[in-house]
Amino acid sequence: RGLDQEAPDVPRTKSPHIPPSPLSARPSFYQGSFPFYRLPSELGSFSLDEKRCYHNDARRLRYLSPPPGMDRGEASLGWDLMDGFEDRYVCRNEDDKEGLLHILTWVKENKGLLRGNGRSASDRPVDRDFVTWRGHLTKILCTPYETQEGWILAVTLFKGTLYISERETAVAYKKRKERTREQEKLMYSGYKFESYMCADSPDGSPCPSEVVNTNEGFCSVLLGRLASHSFLVSGEVDCKDSSSSNPSPPSCYVELKTSAQIRNSHQERSFHRYKLLKWWCQSFLLGIPLIVAGFRNPKGRIVSLEKFRTSEIPHLVRGDRQSWDPAVCMNFCNAFLDYIKKVAITDDPRVVFVFSWEPGQDITFTVEADSANLVVPDWYVQALSQ
Ligand code: A3P
Ligand code: MG
Ligand code: MG
């Protein structure tokens, strides 16, 4: 007799839900062709002012205003990225954990744009599989190549849509609290670069004497698709290029970046392997086609500007076999979103599925049945239940 004939013949009414086993993040598992990814389309935007107050408009959108001669490499530079660090710097309170607050506020105020058609419209007020910040997706994309920092992502299924938020890990908390003055300066310098490169109006000029206030920001809200996963994603956009050949967002948006001046081939390799991975993931996700980078010398002065086309970045790293592959990033993200859909099947705003990952390990999860740390707050549940 065969093994299956020995199995007891018990009638089963309902098969129990078998939780999926942990998900690997090993790059070798995700090699292959690039999955379907649709260029996201902008559905709206919002702004956060100097007090971090939400506005349902684009008042904090800024405009790229590069120095004359940038395209010919002749720009007169030497900008001091430390200028104002002591006396003209207002830093956002990072203890204030906003979670998805501003995206949910936008959704609440723009509900009419998101409702699906047909009978199920009231069951699924947000006709998308996922809602999240671009920064969280960037972390997911970079995971197969990340060797330093783990992450915790908290997920809730509410009315047919999965909301992905982040929780700070204990290691990240400790690092943040123990940040040195040098690290604070480096953070400031990235924002200061923006104030040398951006103007408040399309024909205005940068105002480097302004206060750098990291509460302020402009966020685009976009709809996108990765394979079978539809999503609503929001991300902070540094500026718009009014002279862009394609004036519609996100194609007219530009990402600004700073990096240490590259002086030897070792530094160049590490710039390609680590920096360009993050830059590509961040900009590709929103469909931002251009990155303008400022390279700084050890004294914190900008010594050169360089443009990177997002679509060309993968070609720059292709020669290095130990480098990264954009298809691995995207296939892993696709697999992780599949995994979330398999795990997070209880549609309840009080239930939080907590996914954790540490470098070198698999992704695991726990379930908080009545969580003290909700992903979708009560005010949002009420607003979407009306
Ligand atoms: P750089 O990007 O030039 O490093 P973004 O580039 O995403 O628009 O962010 C603007 C700046 O915020 C960054 O400039 C950096 O200074 C700071 N910043 C963003 N994310 C950070 C992080 N995780 N840790 C430290 N600083 C960060
Ligand atoms: Mg930014
Ligand atoms: Mg930037």
XYZ file of C-alpha atoms and ligand atoms in Angstrom:
415
model
C 0.000 0.000 0.000
C 1.179 3.475 -0.867
C 1.632 6.137 1.743
C -1.284 8.274 0.642
C -3.665 5.318 0.908
C -2.761 5.021 4.594
C -3.832 8.568 5.346
C -7.008 8.647 7.435
C -10.033 9.550 5.412
C -11.336 12.397 7.596
C -13.786 14.716 5.874
C -12.428 18.271 6.032
C -14.781 21.188 6.036
C -12.251 24.011 5.801
C -8.502 23.879 5.320
C -6.691 25.771 8.085
C -4.575 28.769 7.026
C -0.981 27.603 6.928
C 1.343 30.548 7.583
C 3.971 30.914 4.847
C 7.539 30.040 5.760
C 10.094 32.898 6.080
C 11.072 34.703 2.890
C 14.690 34.758 1.738
C 16.344 38.004 0.633
C 19.337 36.355 -1.073
C 20.134 38.090 -4.379
C 20.715 34.739 -6.147
C 17.033 33.860 -5.604
C 15.846 36.917 -7.486
C 17.989 36.984 -10.593
C 16.163 36.894 -13.880
C 14.306 39.249 -16.100
C 12.998 42.584 -14.913
C 9.356 42.391 -13.776
C 6.611 44.567 -15.226
C 6.780 48.048 -13.705
C 4.540 50.831 -14.900
C 5.819 54.399 -14.766
C 3.839 55.897 -11.876
C 1.352 58.632 -12.692
C 0.806 61.568 -10.370
C -2.633 61.784 -8.828
C -1.983 64.748 -6.559
C 0.417 66.281 -4.083
C 0.648 67.975 -0.716
C 3.009 70.208 1.208
C 4.349 70.335 4.735
C 5.169 73.813 6.021
C 7.840 75.099 8.380
C 5.801 73.876 11.367
C 5.174 70.503 9.681
C 1.532 71.421 9.057
C -0.181 69.680 6.147
C -1.523 71.626 3.151
C -3.471 70.024 0.352
C -1.518 71.902 -2.349
C 1.920 72.316 -3.931
C 3.031 75.431 -2.007
C 6.372 73.886 -1.024
C 7.323 72.703 -4.502
C 10.640 74.269 -5.477
C 12.251 74.849 -8.834
C 15.639 73.747 -10.056
C 17.838 76.787 -10.516
C 21.337 75.534 -11.335
C 24.312 77.861 -11.583
C 25.119 79.085 -15.107
C 27.402 76.729 -16.996
C 26.441 73.582 -15.078
C 25.855 71.606 -18.265
C 29.308 72.498 -19.580
C 30.977 71.734 -16.264
C 31.930 75.394 -15.894
C 29.793 76.295 -12.912
C 31.604 78.478 -10.413
C 31.302 76.552 -7.171
C 32.886 76.324 -3.775
C 29.511 76.534 -2.019
C 29.943 76.095 1.718
C 27.561 73.379 2.871
C 28.204 74.233 6.525
C 27.016 77.812 6.158
C 24.083 78.344 8.524
C 24.521 75.086 10.462
C 24.992 77.009 13.730
C 22.459 79.772 13.318
C 20.008 79.102 10.451
C 18.965 75.481 10.937
C 15.619 74.149 12.172
C 15.680 70.368 12.375
C 12.498 68.287 12.309
C 11.749 66.464 15.558
C 12.550 62.865 14.686
C 11.022 61.570 17.946
C 7.665 62.500 16.495
C 6.709 59.303 14.684
C 4.255 60.317 11.977
C 3.848 56.937 10.350
C 1.484 57.225 7.373
C -0.194 60.358 8.822
C 0.289 62.704 5.865
C -0.558 60.126 3.193
C -3.707 59.147 5.070
C -4.639 62.817 5.388
C -4.223 63.192 1.637
C -6.344 60.075 0.989
C -9.046 61.327 3.346
C -9.168 64.693 1.572
C -9.100 63.155 -1.908
C -11.282 60.090 -1.415
C -13.220 60.785 -4.586
C -10.097 60.231 -6.710
C -9.512 56.738 -5.353
C -12.821 54.974 -5.297
C -13.156 52.054 -7.664
C -16.167 51.543 -9.873
C -18.866 48.967 -9.467
C -20.582 47.166 -6.632
C -17.547 46.777 -4.389
C -16.696 50.504 -4.286
C -17.874 50.945 -0.685
C -16.087 47.760 0.450
C -12.834 49.017 -1.010
C -12.743 52.818 -0.752
C -9.108 52.925 -1.849
C -8.940 50.892 -5.029
C -5.270 49.885 -4.614
C -3.522 46.834 -3.169
C -0.930 48.840 -1.193
C -0.510 52.319 0.297
C 2.931 53.358 1.504
C 5.794 55.860 1.489
C 8.357 55.691 -1.285
C 11.088 55.519 1.393
C 9.681 52.207 2.650
C 9.685 50.758 -0.861
C 13.260 51.987 -1.327
C 14.278 50.000 1.768
C 12.567 46.904 0.377
C 14.273 47.297 -3.008
C 17.716 47.655 -1.414
C 17.249 44.684 0.963
C 18.980 41.961 -1.108
C 22.174 44.062 -1.087
C 21.936 45.607 2.382
C 24.545 44.350 4.839
C 24.296 46.924 7.656
C 20.792 47.912 8.680
C 17.720 45.757 9.241
C 14.132 47.008 9.162
C 10.689 46.533 10.670
C 7.616 47.112 8.522
C 4.163 47.135 10.084
C 1.235 46.201 7.837
C -2.525 46.421 8.254
C -5.214 45.227 5.866
C -8.126 47.650 5.960
C -11.081 47.483 3.573
C -9.138 45.514 0.991
C -5.985 47.680 0.969
C -2.668 46.872 2.659
C -1.037 49.826 4.445
C 2.720 49.528 4.969
C 4.369 51.679 7.650
C 7.776 51.536 9.299
C 8.845 51.052 12.904
C 12.244 52.232 14.027
C 14.490 49.313 15.009
C 16.303 49.384 18.363
C 19.602 49.689 16.486
C 18.361 52.636 14.393
C 17.025 54.343 17.531
C 20.362 53.967 19.298
C 22.257 55.232 16.246
C 19.981 58.248 15.987
C 20.351 59.116 19.659
C 24.128 58.735 19.491
C 24.604 60.757 16.323
C 27.812 62.751 16.438
C 28.132 66.408 15.562
C 29.955 65.396 12.387
C 27.000 63.213 11.377
C 24.577 66.063 12.144
C 26.641 68.316 9.890
C 26.582 65.768 7.098
C 22.798 65.541 7.329
C 22.511 69.310 7.266
C 24.763 69.530 4.223
C 22.335 67.520 2.075
C 19.573 70.027 2.771
C 21.884 73.009 2.426
C 22.798 71.822 -1.074
C 19.111 72.076 -1.945
C 19.027 75.720 -0.900
C 21.918 76.485 -3.291
C 20.171 74.674 -6.160
C 16.476 75.586 -5.773
C 14.297 78.673 -6.051
C 10.785 79.234 -4.748
C 9.394 80.190 -8.157
C 10.149 79.047 -11.730
C 12.002 82.257 -12.582
C 13.404 82.950 -9.115
C 16.928 82.525 -7.770
C 18.227 80.410 -4.912
C 18.476 82.117 -1.552
C 21.363 80.548 0.369
C 20.864 82.983 3.262
C 17.497 81.345 4.056
C 16.908 79.183 7.119
C 17.168 75.460 6.372
C 14.057 73.956 7.938
C 13.691 70.193 7.497
C 10.025 70.273 8.510
C 9.244 71.619 5.059
C 8.615 69.460 2.059
C 6.632 68.822 -1.067
C 5.266 65.311 -1.635
C 3.900 63.813 -4.814
C 1.172 61.148 -4.587
C 1.310 58.614 -7.395
C -0.336 55.456 -8.638
C 1.907 52.659 -9.828
C 2.030 48.967 -10.547
C 4.657 46.265 -10.027
C 3.591 42.972 -11.647
C 0.218 42.094 -10.051
C 0.526 44.727 -7.308
C -1.172 48.082 -7.649
C -0.085 50.742 -5.209
C -0.495 54.314 -4.090
C 2.852 55.750 -3.109
C 3.948 59.134 -1.870
C 7.431 60.528 -1.812
C 9.167 63.783 -1.118
C 10.276 65.544 -4.297
C 13.241 67.925 -4.149
C 12.377 70.150 -7.101
C 10.891 70.578 -10.545
C 12.826 71.400 -13.704
C 10.681 73.983 -15.491
C 12.790 73.601 -18.622
C 12.284 69.823 -18.780
C 11.435 68.501 -22.241
C 8.605 66.547 -20.616
C 6.738 69.013 -18.401
C 4.295 66.558 -16.821
C 5.093 65.067 -13.417
C 6.904 62.922 -12.406
C 9.081 63.408 -15.545
C 9.798 67.061 -14.720
C 10.941 66.254 -11.168
C 14.579 66.233 -10.144
C 16.284 64.531 -7.199
C 19.211 66.350 -5.581
C 22.012 64.450 -3.905
C 25.365 65.089 -2.326
C 28.303 62.740 -2.070
C 31.964 62.840 -1.109
C 34.324 63.819 -3.905
C 35.719 60.732 -5.648
C 39.524 60.688 -5.642
C 40.478 57.097 -6.500
C 39.147 53.922 -8.095
C 38.337 52.343 -4.735
C 36.069 55.282 -3.873
C 34.528 55.147 -7.325
C 33.707 51.447 -6.943
C 32.106 51.994 -3.584
C 30.113 54.974 -4.950
C 28.768 52.692 -7.703
C 28.023 49.764 -5.394
C 26.377 51.539 -2.484
C 25.381 55.120 -3.333
C 24.108 54.519 -6.851
C 22.022 51.546 -5.660
C 20.141 53.789 -3.222
C 19.901 56.701 -5.630
C 18.548 54.492 -8.399
C 15.963 52.733 -6.189
C 14.704 56.009 -4.732
C 14.251 57.807 -8.054
C 13.209 54.860 -10.214
C 10.285 54.069 -7.897
C 8.621 57.439 -8.496
C 9.690 57.736 -12.132
C 12.040 60.660 -11.466
C 14.326 60.700 -14.508
C 17.145 62.984 -13.335
C 19.458 63.200 -10.344
C 21.720 66.227 -9.906
C 24.615 65.399 -7.614
C 26.948 67.788 -5.850
C 30.337 66.366 -4.847
C 31.854 67.854 -1.696
C 35.447 68.058 -0.560
C 36.501 67.152 3.007
C 35.953 70.790 4.062
C 32.296 70.585 3.056
C 32.509 72.667 -0.096
C 30.892 71.625 -3.359
C 33.611 71.041 -5.941
C 31.601 69.661 -8.868
C 28.097 69.018 -10.117
C 27.108 66.014 -12.161
C 23.856 64.892 -13.760
C 22.816 61.245 -13.604
C 19.967 59.954 -15.749
C 18.144 57.415 -13.570
C 17.690 55.080 -16.545
C 21.441 55.087 -17.228
C 22.561 54.272 -13.678
C 22.210 50.470 -14.121
C 24.564 50.668 -17.125
C 27.216 52.393 -15.003
C 27.384 49.438 -12.606
C 26.905 46.588 -15.064
C 30.631 45.957 -15.616
C 31.223 45.156 -11.930
C 30.173 41.581 -11.201
C 30.135 42.203 -7.471
C 27.767 45.104 -7.892
C 23.951 45.176 -7.863
C 21.303 44.239 -10.409
C 18.099 46.309 -10.641
C 16.097 43.194 -11.622
C 17.043 41.557 -8.295
C 15.752 44.606 -6.391
C 12.460 44.616 -8.272
C 11.929 40.829 -8.217
C 12.563 40.792 -4.491
C 10.072 43.623 -3.974
C 7.519 41.720 -6.049
C 8.092 38.577 -3.958
C 7.833 40.497 -0.683
C 4.547 42.138 -1.730
C 3.264 38.643 -2.683
C 4.383 37.452 0.752
C 2.527 40.294 2.516
C -0.634 39.369 0.606
C -0.295 35.753 1.772
C 0.338 36.684 5.407
C -1.876 39.708 6.069
C -5.319 38.274 5.358
C -7.285 39.520 8.364
C -9.071 42.698 7.305
C -9.108 44.593 10.583
C -7.595 48.005 11.457
C -6.638 46.766 14.943
C -4.536 43.894 13.609
C -0.932 44.675 12.712
C 1.363 42.238 10.911
C 4.932 43.067 11.818
C 7.576 42.014 9.292
C 11.216 42.092 10.385
C 14.470 41.596 8.610
C 18.111 41.545 9.682
C 21.006 41.380 7.200
C 21.950 37.800 6.367
C 18.613 36.442 7.599
C 15.186 35.673 6.195
C 12.136 37.906 6.575
C 9.899 36.804 9.447
C 6.660 38.138 10.898
C 4.567 38.329 14.041
C 0.918 39.296 14.478
C -0.422 41.855 16.957
C -4.109 41.018 17.352
C -5.059 44.234 19.152
C -2.065 46.399 18.510
C -1.042 49.309 20.719
C 0.767 50.732 17.697
C -1.759 50.993 14.873
C -0.889 51.550 11.222
C -4.263 53.126 10.398
C -5.561 55.379 13.199
C -9.181 55.592 14.335
C -9.845 58.948 12.634
C -8.897 57.388 9.301
C -11.040 54.294 9.866
C -13.981 56.575 10.587
C -13.326 58.832 7.616
C -13.231 55.881 5.227
C -16.231 54.146 6.735
C -18.596 56.971 5.853
P 21.791 63.747 0.490
O 20.820 62.969 -0.285
O 22.513 64.700 -0.355
O 22.642 62.872 1.323
P 16.992 63.259 -0.084
O 18.277 63.114 -0.798
O 16.270 61.988 0.077
O 16.186 64.323 -0.767
O 17.296 63.777 1.384
C 17.841 65.051 1.594
C 18.905 65.025 2.664
O 18.365 64.553 3.888
C 20.038 64.078 2.376
O 20.931 64.663 1.510
C 20.623 63.876 3.767
O 21.434 64.951 4.131
C 19.386 63.876 4.614
N 18.935 62.515 4.837
C 17.972 61.871 4.165
N 17.821 60.627 4.624
C 18.703 60.461 5.605
C 19.047 59.397 6.477
N 18.420 58.222 6.439
N 20.028 59.595 7.358
C 20.660 60.772 7.409
N 20.383 61.807 6.621
C 19.417 61.674 5.728
Mg 14.409 65.013 -0.729
Mg 17.572 64.692 -2.364
